[in-house]
Short mmCIF file of C-alpha atoms in Angstrom, two decimals:
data_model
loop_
_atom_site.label_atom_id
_atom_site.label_comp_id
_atom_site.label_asym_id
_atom_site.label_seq_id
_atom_site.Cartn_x
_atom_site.Cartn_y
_atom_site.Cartn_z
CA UNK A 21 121.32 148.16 143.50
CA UNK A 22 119.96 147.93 147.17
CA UNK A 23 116.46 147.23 146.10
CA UNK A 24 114.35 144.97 143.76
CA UNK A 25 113.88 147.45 140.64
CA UNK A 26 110.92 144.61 139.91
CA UNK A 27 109.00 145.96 142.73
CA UNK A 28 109.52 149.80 141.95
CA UNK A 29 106.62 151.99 142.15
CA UNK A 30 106.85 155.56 141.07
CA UNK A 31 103.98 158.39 141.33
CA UNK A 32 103.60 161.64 139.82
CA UNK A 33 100.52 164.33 140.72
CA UNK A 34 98.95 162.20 137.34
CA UNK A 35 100.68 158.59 137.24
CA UNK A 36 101.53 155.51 138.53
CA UNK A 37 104.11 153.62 137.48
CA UNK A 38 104.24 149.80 138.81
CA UNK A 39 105.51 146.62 137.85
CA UNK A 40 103.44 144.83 134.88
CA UNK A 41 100.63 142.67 135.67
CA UNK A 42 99.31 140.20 133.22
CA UNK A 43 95.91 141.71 132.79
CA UNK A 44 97.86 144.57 131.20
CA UNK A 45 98.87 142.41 128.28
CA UNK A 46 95.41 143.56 126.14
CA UNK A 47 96.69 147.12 126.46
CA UNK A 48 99.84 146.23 125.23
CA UNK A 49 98.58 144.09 122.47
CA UNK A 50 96.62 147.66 121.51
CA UNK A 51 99.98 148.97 121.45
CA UNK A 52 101.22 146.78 118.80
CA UNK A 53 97.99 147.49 116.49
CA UNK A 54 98.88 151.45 116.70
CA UNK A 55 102.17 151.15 115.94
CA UNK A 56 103.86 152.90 112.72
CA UNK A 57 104.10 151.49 109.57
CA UNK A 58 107.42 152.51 109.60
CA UNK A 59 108.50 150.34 112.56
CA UNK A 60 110.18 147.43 111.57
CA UNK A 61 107.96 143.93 111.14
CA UNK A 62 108.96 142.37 114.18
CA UNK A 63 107.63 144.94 116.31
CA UNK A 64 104.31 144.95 114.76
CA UNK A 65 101.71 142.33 114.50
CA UNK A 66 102.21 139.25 112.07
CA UNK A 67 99.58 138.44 109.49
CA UNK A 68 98.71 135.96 111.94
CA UNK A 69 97.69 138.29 114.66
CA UNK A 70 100.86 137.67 116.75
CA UNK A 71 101.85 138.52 119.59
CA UNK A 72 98.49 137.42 120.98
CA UNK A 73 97.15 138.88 124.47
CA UNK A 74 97.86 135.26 125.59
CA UNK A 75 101.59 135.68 124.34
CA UNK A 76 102.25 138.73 125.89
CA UNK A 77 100.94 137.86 128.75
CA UNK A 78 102.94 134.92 129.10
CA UNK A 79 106.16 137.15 128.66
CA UNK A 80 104.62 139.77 131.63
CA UNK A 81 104.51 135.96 133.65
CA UNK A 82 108.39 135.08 132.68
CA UNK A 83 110.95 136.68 135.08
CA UNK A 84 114.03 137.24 132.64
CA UNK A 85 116.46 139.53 134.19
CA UNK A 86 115.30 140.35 138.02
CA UNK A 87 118.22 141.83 138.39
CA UNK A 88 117.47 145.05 136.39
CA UNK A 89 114.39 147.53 136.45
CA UNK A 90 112.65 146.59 133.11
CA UNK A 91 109.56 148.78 131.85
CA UNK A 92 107.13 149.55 134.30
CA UNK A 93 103.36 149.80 133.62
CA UNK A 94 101.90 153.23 133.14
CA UNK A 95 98.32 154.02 135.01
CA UNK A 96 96.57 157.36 135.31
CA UNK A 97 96.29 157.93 138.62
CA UNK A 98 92.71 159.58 138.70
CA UNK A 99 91.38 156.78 137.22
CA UNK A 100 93.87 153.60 137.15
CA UNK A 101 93.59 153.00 133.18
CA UNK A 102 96.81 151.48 131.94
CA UNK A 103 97.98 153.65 129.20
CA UNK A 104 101.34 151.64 128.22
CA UNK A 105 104.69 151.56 129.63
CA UNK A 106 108.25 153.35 131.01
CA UNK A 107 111.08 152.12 132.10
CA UNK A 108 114.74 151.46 131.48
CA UNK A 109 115.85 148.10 129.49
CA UNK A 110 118.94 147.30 128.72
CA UNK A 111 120.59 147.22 125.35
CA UNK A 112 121.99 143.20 124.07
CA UNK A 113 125.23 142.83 125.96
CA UNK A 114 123.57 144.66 129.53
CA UNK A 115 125.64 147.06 129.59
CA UNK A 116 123.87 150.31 128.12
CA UNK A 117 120.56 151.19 130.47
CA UNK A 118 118.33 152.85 127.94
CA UNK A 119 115.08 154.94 128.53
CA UNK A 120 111.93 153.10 126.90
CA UNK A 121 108.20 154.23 126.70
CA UNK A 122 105.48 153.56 124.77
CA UNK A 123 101.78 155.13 125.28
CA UNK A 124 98.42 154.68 123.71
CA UNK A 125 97.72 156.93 120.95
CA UNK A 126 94.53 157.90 123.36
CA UNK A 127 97.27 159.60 125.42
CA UNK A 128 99.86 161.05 123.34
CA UNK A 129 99.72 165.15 123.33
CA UNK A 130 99.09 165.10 127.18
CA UNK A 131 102.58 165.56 128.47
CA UNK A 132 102.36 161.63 129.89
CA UNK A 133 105.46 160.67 128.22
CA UNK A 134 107.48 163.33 129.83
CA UNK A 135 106.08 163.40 133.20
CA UNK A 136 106.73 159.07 133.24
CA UNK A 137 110.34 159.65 131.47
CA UNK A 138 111.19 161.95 134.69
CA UNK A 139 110.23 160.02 136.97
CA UNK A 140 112.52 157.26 135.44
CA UNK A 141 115.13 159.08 135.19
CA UNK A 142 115.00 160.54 139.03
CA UNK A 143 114.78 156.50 139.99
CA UNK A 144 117.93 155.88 137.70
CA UNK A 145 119.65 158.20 139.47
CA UNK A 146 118.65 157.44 142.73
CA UNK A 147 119.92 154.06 141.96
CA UNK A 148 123.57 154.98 141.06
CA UNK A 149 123.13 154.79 136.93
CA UNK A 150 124.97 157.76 135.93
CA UNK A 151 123.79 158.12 132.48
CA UNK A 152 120.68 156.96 130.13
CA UNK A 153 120.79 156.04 126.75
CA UNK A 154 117.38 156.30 124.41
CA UNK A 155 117.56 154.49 120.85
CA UNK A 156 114.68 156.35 118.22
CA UNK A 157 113.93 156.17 114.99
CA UNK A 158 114.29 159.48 113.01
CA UNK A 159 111.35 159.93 111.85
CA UNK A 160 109.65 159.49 114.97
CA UNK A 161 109.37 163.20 115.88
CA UNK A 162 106.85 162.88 119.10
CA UNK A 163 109.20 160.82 121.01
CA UNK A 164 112.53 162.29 119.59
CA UNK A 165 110.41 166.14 121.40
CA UNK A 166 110.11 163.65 124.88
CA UNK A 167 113.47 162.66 124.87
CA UNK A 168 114.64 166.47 124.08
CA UNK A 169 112.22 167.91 126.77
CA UNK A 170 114.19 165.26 128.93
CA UNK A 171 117.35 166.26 128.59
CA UNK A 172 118.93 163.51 126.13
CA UNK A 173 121.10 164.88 123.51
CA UNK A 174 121.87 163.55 119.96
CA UNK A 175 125.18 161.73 120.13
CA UNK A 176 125.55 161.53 116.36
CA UNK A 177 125.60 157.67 116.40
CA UNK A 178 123.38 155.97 114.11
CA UNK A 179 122.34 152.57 115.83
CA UNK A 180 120.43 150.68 112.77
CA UNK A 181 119.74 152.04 109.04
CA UNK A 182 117.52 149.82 107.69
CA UNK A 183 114.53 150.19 104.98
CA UNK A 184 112.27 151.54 108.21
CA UNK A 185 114.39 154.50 108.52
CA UNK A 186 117.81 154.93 111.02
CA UNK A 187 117.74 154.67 114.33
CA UNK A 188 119.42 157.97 116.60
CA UNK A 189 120.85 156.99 119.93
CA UNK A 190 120.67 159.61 122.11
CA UNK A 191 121.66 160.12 125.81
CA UNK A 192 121.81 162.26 128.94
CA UNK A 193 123.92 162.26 132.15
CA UNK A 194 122.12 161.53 135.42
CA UNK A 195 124.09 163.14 138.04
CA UNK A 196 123.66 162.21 141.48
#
């Protein structure tokens, strides 16, 4: 890629999306108190209150693959109030880019997903990926709609099937 994908920053008529700061880490951490039951434990918060803002922040702080564009802090524009995060992250062995986002429950039902999964996708293409992956569980209808309004397709693969449900992987060419 010619560029940093670290230093990307993408705008819509509504959002910003910019690399992560640690001062987002509290908004994050509010992510992990809203998620699902249904999500499996090590995505939620342990008895022990884990990750801390502390934690996360620490992870915003550790550089661990410059090489690729990571997730990418989401701000309304209007009013710069972090709302969660977009980006593309790469599946265990780096080789499958996959489409991630995760917003506030504050600002689901607002079209924010979508608008931030476009832009995404018009940077993945602009950087030469010619497809995008998206893992989701099943049950997880609001973000399975995104990822249809987007353009991914079910390939029929199930990635995980586990007591939280199975998880769909679903994808979506990105022509140049």
């Amino acid at each position: 890629m010619p560029d940093d994908p670290r230093t990307a920053m993408l705008t819509t008529d509504r959002l910003v999306l910019r690399p992560q700061r640690e001062a987002d880490a509290e908004v994050f951490r509010q992510l992990w108190t809203e998620r699902d039951e249904r999500v499996p434990s090590h995505r939620r918060l342990s008895a022990d209150g884990r990750p801390t803002v502390a934690e996360i922040a620490e992870g915003i702080r550790q550089d661990r693959a410059p090489e690729q564009p990571g997730l990418l802090t989401v701000v309304l524009r209007d009013t710069d109030e972090v709302i969660g995060y977009c980006g593309v992250v790469f599946d265990g062995d780096g080789e499958r880019p996959e489409l991630a986002f995760e917003l506030l429950q504050a600002a689901h039902n607002r079209g924010y997903a979508t608008e931030a999964g476009r832009i995404v996708i018009g940077w993945a293409r602009d950087h030469g990926y010619p497809l995008l992956w998206a893992t989701v569980w099943e049950w997880n209808l609001a973000s399975r709609r995104v990822l249809t309004k987007l353009e991914f397709v079910d390939t029929g693969v199930v990635t995980k099937e586990s007591p939280h449900g199975r998880s769909l992987l679903m994808m979506r060419d990105v022509p140049a």
